[in-house]
Amino acid sequence: MPDDSKKPVLIIGGGGHATVVLDALRASGQTIAGICDQDPAQAQARFPEETIIDGDDAALALPPDEISIAIGGGSTRSPAARAALFARYHKAGFGFATVIHPSAIVAPNAEIGAGAQLMAGCVLQPNVTIGVNAVVNTGAIIDHDSRIGDHAFISPGVTLSGGVEIGQGCHIGAGATIIEYRRVGETATVGAGAVVIHDVAIGATVTGVPAIDREFKTMTEDYE
Ligand code: JB2
């Protein structure tokens, strides 16, 4: 999927995460086409100087060859909502802006998927791969050879030691640490501040230090 960053960018969702997306886009010199929100009054109050589009039906009627999209919703509940919005705009023919704050430190050989968002102060070391529409939020550290799946959400201050694999659609909570070469299965959730020392099963939720699955009261889950 081509990077569509050169066109003016329409941000989808006008809440908390969108403030960070807008700042990163501005800081990297991109033009803002506007912000689309299902609650335009709320978005206009938050972003008084921006053009607000009233809902996705109106945004989807805009010409895909003239604007690109940045998903502005965060991951309060699950990255699934971000993935669904991405799919909807992709199907309608829109391209996606890759958002890279100028203060992000990105190794030259890191691979960044379309629509991925690298926020202020994050660090991507060599041989890192970031999936489509994934977010590496403020100050997160993604060390060498780590791979982050499509639509995954890495919260502020997360540390992934080298060779960590994060599956599609995972949510890694603020300040969590994952030791080297561990794998987190797709759609799993790692709670804020958790320390992961074993692989995490697909769809599991682990919390605490060391991180355990509270439902099954086990620290270790097979990845597959
Ligand atoms: O389907 C939608 C849709 N669903 C919610 N389409 C469009 N165009 N907009 C949608 N929204 C809008 O996204 C809501 O009306 C709301 O304005 C916005 C979500 O804002 P909120 O601040 O509730 O969540 P967020 O995901 O932007 O930010 C949360 O997650 C971040 C990761 C906050 O908790 C932040 O503090 C956090 N950093």
PDB file of C-alpha atoms and ligand atoms in Angstrom:
ATOM      1  CA  MET A   1       0.000   0.000   0.000  1.00  0.00           C
ATOM      2  CA  PRO A   2       1.592   3.325  -1.052  1.00  0.00           C
ATOM      3  CA  ASP A   3       2.326   6.051   1.471  1.00  0.00           C
ATOM      4  CA  ASP A   4      -0.072   8.890   0.665  1.00  0.00           C
ATOM      5  CA  SER A   5       1.561  11.474   2.919  1.00  0.00           C
ATOM      6  CA  LYS A   6       1.970  14.273   0.381  1.00  0.00           C
ATOM      7  CA  LYS A   7      -1.720  15.130   0.063  1.00  0.00           C
ATOM      8  CA  PRO A   8      -3.573  17.254   2.649  1.00  0.00           C
ATOM      9  CA  VAL A   9      -4.540  14.975   5.511  1.00  0.00           C
ATOM     10  CA  LEU A  10      -8.035  14.408   6.884  1.00  0.00           C
ATOM     11  CA  ILE A  11      -7.974  13.104  10.477  1.00  0.00           C
ATOM     12  CA  ILE A  12     -10.744  10.627  11.328  1.00  0.00           C
ATOM     13  CA  GLY A  13     -11.881  11.092  14.932  1.00  0.00           C
ATOM     14  CA  GLY A  14     -11.438  14.344  16.811  1.00  0.00           C
ATOM     15  CA  GLY A  15     -10.700  13.376  20.420  1.00  0.00           C
ATOM     16  CA  GLY A  16      -7.610  12.933  22.568  1.00  0.00           C
ATOM     17  CA  HIS A  17      -5.492  10.858  20.208  1.00  0.00           C
ATOM     18  CA  ALA A  18      -6.295  13.219  17.341  1.00  0.00           C
ATOM     19  CA  THR A  19      -4.606  16.089  19.207  1.00  0.00           C
ATOM     20  CA  VAL A  20      -1.350  14.109  19.086  1.00  0.00           C
ATOM     21  CA  VAL A  21      -1.844  13.089  15.444  1.00  0.00           C
ATOM     22  CA  LEU A  22      -2.510  16.717  14.490  1.00  0.00           C
ATOM     23  CA  ASP A  23       0.582  17.934  16.333  1.00  0.00           C
ATOM     24  CA  ALA A  24       2.821  15.311  14.694  1.00  0.00           C
ATOM     25  CA  LEU A  25       1.448  16.081  11.229  1.00  0.00           C
ATOM     26  CA  ARG A  26       1.941  19.820  11.725  1.00  0.00           C
ATOM     27  CA  ALA A  27       5.449  19.329  13.114  1.00  0.00           C
ATOM     28  CA  SER A  28       6.393  17.303  10.044  1.00  0.00           C
ATOM     29  CA  GLY A  29       5.107  20.011   7.715  1.00  0.00           C
ATOM     30  CA  GLN A  30       1.976  18.328   6.429  1.00  0.00           C
ATOM     31  CA  THR A  31      -1.160  20.207   5.433  1.00  0.00           C
ATOM     32  CA  ILE A  32      -4.350  19.461   7.379  1.00  0.00           C
ATOM     33  CA  ALA A  33      -7.521  19.109   5.302  1.00  0.00           C
ATOM     34  CA  GLY A  34      -9.744  18.858   8.373  1.00  0.00           C
ATOM     35  CA  ILE A  35     -11.044  16.552  11.073  1.00  0.00           C
ATOM     36  CA  CYS A  36     -14.020  14.205  10.693  1.00  0.00           C
ATOM     37  CA  ASP A  37     -16.000  13.323  13.806  1.00  0.00           C
ATOM     38  CA  GLN A  38     -19.365  11.712  14.467  1.00  0.00           C
ATOM     39  CA  ASP A  39     -19.841  14.395  17.141  1.00  0.00           C
ATOM     40  CA  PRO A  40     -18.845  17.538  15.217  1.00  0.00           C
ATOM     41  CA  ALA A  41     -19.731  19.979  18.006  1.00  0.00           C
ATOM     42  CA  GLN A  42     -17.395  18.254  20.414  1.00  0.00           C
ATOM     43  CA  ALA A  43     -14.629  18.157  17.803  1.00  0.00           C
ATOM     44  CA  GLN A  44     -15.092  21.802  16.884  1.00  0.00           C
ATOM     45  CA  ALA A  45     -14.855  22.765  20.555  1.00  0.00           C
ATOM     46  CA  ARG A  46     -11.588  20.849  20.859  1.00  0.00           C
ATOM     47  CA  PHE A  47     -10.193  22.050  17.523  1.00  0.00           C
ATOM     48  CA  PRO A  48     -11.679  25.536  17.009  1.00  0.00           C
ATOM     49  CA  GLU A  49      -9.316  26.421  14.156  1.00  0.00           C
ATOM     50  CA  GLU A  50      -9.821  23.291  12.076  1.00  0.00           C
ATOM     51  CA  THR A  51     -12.418  22.464   9.431  1.00  0.00           C
ATOM     52  CA  ILE A  52     -14.734  19.830  10.936  1.00  0.00           C
ATOM     53  CA  ILE A  53     -16.482  17.250   8.727  1.00  0.00           C
ATOM     54  CA  ASP A  54     -19.766  15.942  10.144  1.00  0.00           C
ATOM     55  CA  GLY A  55     -19.451  12.140  10.170  1.00  0.00           C
ATOM     56  CA  ASP A  56     -17.870   9.454   8.009  1.00  0.00           C
ATOM     57  CA  ASP A  57     -20.533   9.443   5.296  1.00  0.00           C
ATOM     58  CA  ALA A  58     -19.653  13.056   4.502  1.00  0.00           C
ATOM     59  CA  ALA A  59     -15.907  12.338   4.594  1.00  0.00           C
ATOM     60  CA  LEU A  60     -16.247   9.271   2.377  1.00  0.00           C
ATOM     61  CA  ALA A  61     -17.916  11.461  -0.247  1.00  0.00           C
ATOM     62  CA  LEU A  62     -14.739  13.564  -0.585  1.00  0.00           C
ATOM     63  CA  PRO A  63     -12.369  12.858  -3.524  1.00  0.00           C
ATOM     64  CA  PRO A  64      -9.787  10.183  -2.550  1.00  0.00           C
ATOM     65  CA  ASP A  65      -7.296  11.525  -5.085  1.00  0.00           C
ATOM     66  CA  GLU A  66      -7.143  14.893  -3.317  1.00  0.00           C
ATOM     67  CA  ILE A  67      -6.756  13.967   0.358  1.00  0.00           C
ATOM     68  CA  SER A  68      -5.163  11.271   2.450  1.00  0.00           C
ATOM     69  CA  ILE A  69      -6.381   9.835   5.733  1.00  0.00           C
ATOM     70  CA  ALA A  70      -4.918   9.607   9.239  1.00  0.00           C
ATOM     71  CA  ILE A  71      -6.927   7.590  11.747  1.00  0.00           C
ATOM     72  CA  GLY A  72      -7.340   9.922  14.727  1.00  0.00           C
ATOM     73  CA  GLY A  73      -9.010   7.526  17.160  1.00  0.00           C
ATOM     74  CA  GLY A  74      -6.861   5.971  19.851  1.00  0.00           C
ATOM     75  CA  SER A  75      -7.204   2.647  21.598  1.00  0.00           C
ATOM     76  CA  THR A  76      -9.159   3.262  24.791  1.00  0.00           C
ATOM     77  CA  ARG A  77     -11.130   0.029  24.422  1.00  0.00           C
ATOM     78  CA  SER A  78      -9.526  -1.907  21.601  1.00  0.00           C
ATOM     79  CA  PRO A  79      -7.558  -1.282  18.395  1.00  0.00           C
ATOM     80  CA  ALA A  80     -10.444  -2.962  16.527  1.00  0.00           C
ATOM     81  CA  ALA A  81     -12.259   0.356  16.058  1.00  0.00           C
ATOM     82  CA  ARG A  82      -9.145   1.848  14.451  1.00  0.00           C
ATOM     83  CA  ALA A  83      -8.837  -1.181  12.186  1.00  0.00           C
ATOM     84  CA  ALA A  84     -12.508  -0.951  11.147  1.00  0.00           C
ATOM     85  CA  LEU A  85     -12.188   2.727  10.241  1.00  0.00           C
ATOM     86  CA  PHE A  86      -8.982   2.007   8.307  1.00  0.00           C
ATOM     87  CA  ALA A  87     -10.738  -0.759   6.334  1.00  0.00           C
ATOM     88  CA  ARG A  88     -13.719   1.455   5.571  1.00  0.00           C
ATOM     89  CA  TYR A  89     -11.625   4.297   4.123  1.00  0.00           C
ATOM     90  CA  HIS A  90      -9.287   1.886   2.322  1.00  0.00           C
ATOM     91  CA  LYS A  91     -12.237   0.191   0.634  1.00  0.00           C
ATOM     92  CA  ALA A  92     -13.480   3.603  -0.514  1.00  0.00           C
ATOM     93  CA  GLY A  93     -10.161   4.193  -2.314  1.00  0.00           C
ATOM     94  CA  PHE A  94      -8.392   6.516   0.133  1.00  0.00           C
ATOM     95  CA  GLY A  95      -4.668   6.355   0.840  1.00  0.00           C
ATOM     96  CA  PHE A  96      -3.134   6.856   4.282  1.00  0.00           C
ATOM     97  CA  ALA A  97      -0.599   9.316   5.611  1.00  0.00           C
ATOM     98  CA  THR A  98       2.270   7.861   7.576  1.00  0.00           C
ATOM     99  CA  VAL A  99       2.676  10.074  10.646  1.00  0.00           C
ATOM    100  CA  ILE A 100       6.236  10.494  11.926  1.00  0.00           C
ATOM    101  CA  HIS A 101       6.927  13.196  14.509  1.00  0.00           C
ATOM    102  CA  PRO A 102      10.303  14.847  13.762  1.00  0.00           C
ATOM    103  CA  SER A 103      11.556  13.932  17.243  1.00  0.00           C
ATOM    104  CA  ALA A 104      11.062  10.200  16.626  1.00  0.00           C
ATOM    105  CA  ILE A 105      14.372   8.365  16.223  1.00  0.00           C
ATOM    106  CA  VAL A 106      13.906   5.873  13.402  1.00  0.00           C
ATOM    107  CA  ALA A 107      16.693   3.577  12.191  1.00  0.00           C
ATOM    108  CA  PRO A 108      17.179   3.954   8.418  1.00  0.00           C
ATOM    109  CA  ASN A 109      16.272   0.344   7.710  1.00  0.00           C
ATOM    110  CA  ALA A 110      13.097   0.291   9.826  1.00  0.00           C
ATOM    111  CA  GLU A 111      10.064  -0.653   7.728  1.00  0.00           C
ATOM    112  CA  ILE A 112       6.999   1.481   8.364  1.00  0.00           C
ATOM    113  CA  GLY A 113       3.572   0.415   7.102  1.00  0.00           C
ATOM    114  CA  ALA A 114       1.082   2.762   5.448  1.00  0.00           C
ATOM    115  CA  GLY A 115      -0.822   4.877   7.944  1.00  0.00           C
ATOM    116  CA  ALA A 116       1.459   3.947  10.845  1.00  0.00           C
ATOM    117  CA  GLN A 117       1.933   6.660  13.475  1.00  0.00           C
ATOM    118  CA  LEU A 118       5.249   7.257  15.248  1.00  0.00           C
ATOM    119  CA  MET A 119       4.757   9.829  17.966  1.00  0.00           C
ATOM    120  CA  ALA A 120       7.100  12.270  19.684  1.00  0.00           C
ATOM    121  CA  GLY A 121      10.213  10.825  21.257  1.00  0.00           C
ATOM    122  CA  CYS A 122       9.728   7.215  20.264  1.00  0.00           C
ATOM    123  CA  VAL A 123      12.762   5.167  19.229  1.00  0.00           C
ATOM    124  CA  LEU A 124      12.854   2.476  16.539  1.00  0.00           C
ATOM    125  CA  GLN A 125      16.126   0.573  16.379  1.00  0.00           C
ATOM    126  CA  PRO A 126      17.512  -1.344  13.354  1.00  0.00           C
ATOM    127  CA  ASN A 127      15.495  -4.068  11.609  1.00  0.00           C
ATOM    128  CA  VAL A 128      12.223  -3.039  13.240  1.00  0.00           C
ATOM    129  CA  THR A 129       8.996  -3.549  11.293  1.00  0.00           C
ATOM    130  CA  ILE A 130       5.857  -1.538  12.008  1.00  0.00           C
ATOM    131  CA  GLY A 131       2.590  -2.775  10.496  1.00  0.00           C
ATOM    132  CA  VAL A 132      -0.083  -0.898   8.624  1.00  0.00           C
ATOM    133  CA  ASN A 133      -2.093   1.554  10.815  1.00  0.00           C
ATOM    134  CA  ALA A 134      -0.071   0.617  13.907  1.00  0.00           C
ATOM    135  CA  VAL A 135       0.684   3.285  16.527  1.00  0.00           C
ATOM    136  CA  VAL A 136       3.928   3.728  18.445  1.00  0.00           C
ATOM    137  CA  ASN A 137       2.901   6.339  20.953  1.00  0.00           C
ATOM    138  CA  THR A 138       4.885   8.970  22.835  1.00  0.00           C
ATOM    139  CA  GLY A 139       8.305   7.882  24.076  1.00  0.00           C
ATOM    140  CA  ALA A 140       7.939   4.164  23.368  1.00  0.00           C
ATOM    141  CA  ILE A 141      11.127   2.183  22.719  1.00  0.00           C
ATOM    142  CA  ILE A 142      11.061  -0.499  20.030  1.00  0.00           C
ATOM    143  CA  ASP A 143      14.423  -2.199  20.113  1.00  0.00           C
ATOM    144  CA  HIS A 144      16.230  -4.068  17.349  1.00  0.00           C
ATOM    145  CA  ASP A 145      14.481  -6.747  15.264  1.00  0.00           C
ATOM    146  CA  SER A 146      11.100  -6.203  16.904  1.00  0.00           C
ATOM    147  CA  ARG A 147       8.003  -6.591  14.743  1.00  0.00           C
ATOM    148  CA  ILE A 148       4.690  -4.866  15.376  1.00  0.00           C
ATOM    149  CA  GLY A 149       1.627  -6.197  13.559  1.00  0.00           C
ATOM    150  CA  ASP A 150      -1.000  -4.260  11.641  1.00  0.00           C
ATOM    151  CA  HIS A 151      -3.351  -2.069  13.734  1.00  0.00           C
ATOM    152  CA  ALA A 152      -1.456  -2.773  16.970  1.00  0.00           C
ATOM    153  CA  PHE A 153      -1.348   0.031  19.524  1.00  0.00           C
ATOM    154  CA  ILE A 154       1.821   0.635  21.548  1.00  0.00           C
ATOM    155  CA  SER A 155       1.028   3.087  24.358  1.00  0.00           C
ATOM    156  CA  PRO A 156       3.287   5.812  25.765  1.00  0.00           C
ATOM    157  CA  GLY A 157       6.461   4.681  27.475  1.00  0.00           C
ATOM    158  CA  VAL A 158       6.327   1.018  26.443  1.00  0.00           C
ATOM    159  CA  THR A 159       9.664  -0.804  26.179  1.00  0.00           C
ATOM    160  CA  LEU A 160      10.040  -3.703  23.764  1.00  0.00           C
ATOM    161  CA  SER A 161      13.458  -5.271  24.189  1.00  0.00           C
ATOM    162  CA  GLY A 162      15.071  -6.743  21.071  1.00  0.00           C
ATOM    163  CA  GLY A 163      13.302  -9.268  18.868  1.00  0.00           C
ATOM    164  CA  VAL A 164       9.837  -8.869  20.397  1.00  0.00           C
ATOM    165  CA  GLU A 165       6.890  -9.807  18.199  1.00  0.00           C
ATOM    166  CA  ILE A 166       3.542  -8.045  18.687  1.00  0.00           C
ATOM    167  CA  GLY A 167       0.644  -9.585  16.773  1.00  0.00           C
ATOM    168  CA  GLN A 168      -1.999  -7.806  14.749  1.00  0.00           C
ATOM    169  CA  GLY A 169      -4.446  -5.696  16.729  1.00  0.00           C
ATOM    170  CA  CYS A 170      -2.728  -5.969  20.126  1.00  0.00           C
ATOM    171  CA  HIS A 171      -2.992  -3.264  22.753  1.00  0.00           C
ATOM    172  CA  ILE A 172       0.153  -2.756  24.840  1.00  0.00           C
ATOM    173  CA  GLY A 173      -0.654  -0.504  27.803  1.00  0.00           C
ATOM    174  CA  ALA A 174       1.331   2.488  29.001  1.00  0.00           C
ATOM    175  CA  GLY A 175       4.731   1.742  30.491  1.00  0.00           C
ATOM    176  CA  ALA A 176       4.601  -2.015  29.901  1.00  0.00           C
ATOM    177  CA  THR A 177       7.916  -3.801  29.396  1.00  0.00           C
ATOM    178  CA  ILE A 178       8.392  -6.948  27.307  1.00  0.00           C
ATOM    179  CA  ILE A 179      11.702  -8.759  27.582  1.00  0.00           C
ATOM    180  CA  GLU A 180      13.612  -9.860  24.534  1.00  0.00           C
ATOM    181  CA  TYR A 181      12.334 -12.355  21.949  1.00  0.00           C
ATOM    182  CA  ARG A 182       8.910 -12.808  23.535  1.00  0.00           C
ATOM    183  CA  ARG A 183       5.821 -13.022  21.315  1.00  0.00           C
ATOM    184  CA  VAL A 184       2.432 -11.484  22.010  1.00  0.00           C
ATOM    185  CA  GLY A 185      -0.339 -13.230  20.059  1.00  0.00           C
ATOM    186  CA  GLU A 186      -2.717 -11.247  17.906  1.00  0.00           C
ATOM    187  CA  THR A 187      -5.446  -9.147  19.594  1.00  0.00           C
ATOM    188  CA  ALA A 188      -3.904  -9.739  23.041  1.00  0.00           C
ATOM    189  CA  THR A 189      -3.874  -6.981  25.655  1.00  0.00           C
ATOM    190  CA  VAL A 190      -0.946  -6.222  27.945  1.00  0.00           C
ATOM    191  CA  GLY A 191      -1.956  -4.038  30.893  1.00  0.00           C
ATOM    192  CA  ALA A 192      -0.278  -0.781  31.800  1.00  0.00           C
ATOM    193  CA  GLY A 193       2.942  -1.287  33.714  1.00  0.00           C
ATOM    194  CA  ALA A 194       3.017  -5.048  33.141  1.00  0.00           C
ATOM    195  CA  VAL A 195       6.310  -6.876  32.771  1.00  0.00           C
ATOM    196  CA  VAL A 196       5.991  -9.684  30.225  1.00  0.00           C
ATOM    197  CA  ILE A 197       8.559 -12.466  30.602  1.00  0.00           C
ATOM    198  CA  HIS A 198       6.694 -15.255  28.759  1.00  0.00           C
ATOM    199  CA  ASP A 199       4.904 -15.424  25.432  1.00  0.00           C
ATOM    200  CA  VAL A 200       1.298 -14.211  25.563  1.00  0.00           C
ATOM    201  CA  ALA A 201      -1.459 -16.283  23.942  1.00  0.00           C
ATOM    202  CA  ILE A 202      -3.637 -14.996  21.112  1.00  0.00           C
ATOM    203  CA  GLY A 203      -6.453 -12.869  22.540  1.00  0.00           C
ATOM    204  CA  ALA A 204      -5.247 -13.110  26.152  1.00  0.00           C
ATOM    205  CA  THR A 205      -5.122 -10.259  28.647  1.00  0.00           C
ATOM    206  CA  VAL A 206      -2.111 -10.177  30.954  1.00  0.00           C
ATOM    207  CA  THR A 207      -1.403  -7.728  33.748  1.00  0.00           C
ATOM    208  CA  GLY A 208       1.009  -7.149  36.605  1.00  0.00           C
ATOM    209  CA  VAL A 209       4.618  -7.921  37.459  1.00  0.00           C
ATOM    210  CA  PRO A 210       5.399 -10.468  36.241  1.00  0.00           C
ATOM    211  CA  ALA A 211       2.464 -10.361  33.846  1.00  0.00           C
ATOM    212  CA  ILE A 212      -0.137 -13.104  34.271  1.00  0.00           C
ATOM    213  CA  ASP A 213      -3.481 -13.962  32.760  1.00  0.00           C
ATOM    214  CA  ARG A 214      -5.816 -13.208  35.698  1.00  0.00           C
ATOM    215  CA  GLU A 215      -8.670 -15.257  34.222  1.00  0.00           C
ATOM    216  CA  PHE A 216      -6.640 -18.446  34.082  1.00  0.00           C
ATOM    217  CA  LYS A 217      -4.215 -17.412  36.857  1.00  0.00           C
ATOM    218  CA  THR A 218      -1.244 -18.495  34.825  1.00  0.00           C
ATOM    219  CA  MET A 219       1.923 -16.677  33.989  1.00  0.00           C
ATOM    220  CA  THR A 220       2.737 -18.769  30.954  1.00  0.00           C
ATOM    221  CA  GLU A 221       0.526 -19.201  27.942  1.00  0.00           C
ATOM    222  CA  ASP A 222       1.512 -21.003  24.797  1.00  0.00           C
ATOM    223  CA  TYR A 223       1.665 -18.626  21.867  1.00  0.00           C
ATOM    224  CA  GLU A 224      -0.108 -21.024  19.500  1.00  0.00           C
TER     225      GLU A 224
HETATM  226  O1  JB2 B   1     -16.604   5.902  13.794  1.00  0.00           O
HETATM  227  C1  JB2 B   1     -16.204   7.035  14.092  1.00  0.00           C
HETATM  228  C2  JB2 B   1     -15.955   7.446  15.443  1.00  0.00           C
HETATM  229  N1  JB2 B   1     -16.084   6.818  16.647  1.00  0.00           N
HETATM  230  C3  JB2 B   1     -15.710   7.722  17.581  1.00  0.00           C
HETATM  231  N2  JB2 B   1     -15.939   7.954  13.120  1.00  0.00           N
HETATM  232  C4  JB2 B   1     -15.494   9.222  13.383  1.00  0.00           C
HETATM  233  N3  JB2 B   1     -15.253  10.040  12.362  1.00  0.00           N
HETATM  234  N4  JB2 B   1     -15.270   9.641  14.649  1.00  0.00           N
HETATM  235  C5  JB2 B   1     -15.504   8.769  15.650  1.00  0.00           C
HETATM  236  N5  JB2 B   1     -15.368   8.892  16.983  1.00  0.00           N
HETATM  237  C6  JB2 B   1     -14.888  10.096  17.643  1.00  0.00           C
HETATM  238  O2  JB2 B   1     -13.544   9.836  18.024  1.00  0.00           O
HETATM  239  C7  JB2 B   1     -15.615  10.464  18.919  1.00  0.00           C
HETATM  240  O3  JB2 B   1     -16.760  11.228  18.673  1.00  0.00           O
HETATM  241  C8  JB2 B   1     -14.535  11.253  19.667  1.00  0.00           C
HETATM  242  O4  JB2 B   1     -14.552  12.623  19.342  1.00  0.00           O
HETATM  243  C9  JB2 B   1     -13.236  10.650  19.148  1.00  0.00           C
HETATM  244  C10 JB2 B   1     -12.564   9.748  20.188  1.00  0.00           C
HETATM  245  O5  JB2 B   1     -12.026  10.600  21.172  1.00  0.00           O
HETATM  246  P1  JB2 B   1     -11.597  10.107  22.634  1.00  0.00           P
HETATM  247  O6  JB2 B   1     -10.845  11.225  23.260  1.00  0.00           O
HETATM  248  O7  JB2 B   1     -12.799   9.573  23.311  1.00  0.00           O
HETATM  249  O8  JB2 B   1     -10.665   8.864  22.407  1.00  0.00           O
HETATM  250  P2  JB2 B   1      -9.271   8.771  21.655  1.00  0.00           P
HETATM  251  O9  JB2 B   1      -9.254   7.404  21.169  1.00  0.00           O
HETATM  252  O10 JB2 B   1      -9.034   9.856  20.694  1.00  0.00           O
HETATM  253  O11 JB2 B   1      -8.193   8.986  22.810  1.00  0.00           O
HETATM  254  C11 JB2 B   1      -8.070   8.088  23.843  1.00  0.00           C
HETATM  255  O12 JB2 B   1      -7.059   7.125  23.566  1.00  0.00           O
HETATM  256  C12 JB2 B   1      -5.747   7.691  23.438  1.00  0.00           C
HETATM  257  C13 JB2 B   1      -4.804   6.576  23.096  1.00  0.00           C
HETATM  258  C14 JB2 B   1      -7.777   8.953  25.043  1.00  0.00           C
HETATM  259  O13 JB2 B   1      -7.974   8.212  26.181  1.00  0.00           O
HETATM  260  C15 JB2 B   1      -6.351   9.485  25.021  1.00  0.00           C
HETATM  261  O14 JB2 B   1      -6.048  10.073  26.272  1.00  0.00           O
HETATM  262  C16 JB2 B   1      -5.354   8.385  24.734  1.00  0.00           C
HETATM  263  N6  JB2 B   1      -4.022   8.942  24.639  1.00  0.00           N
END
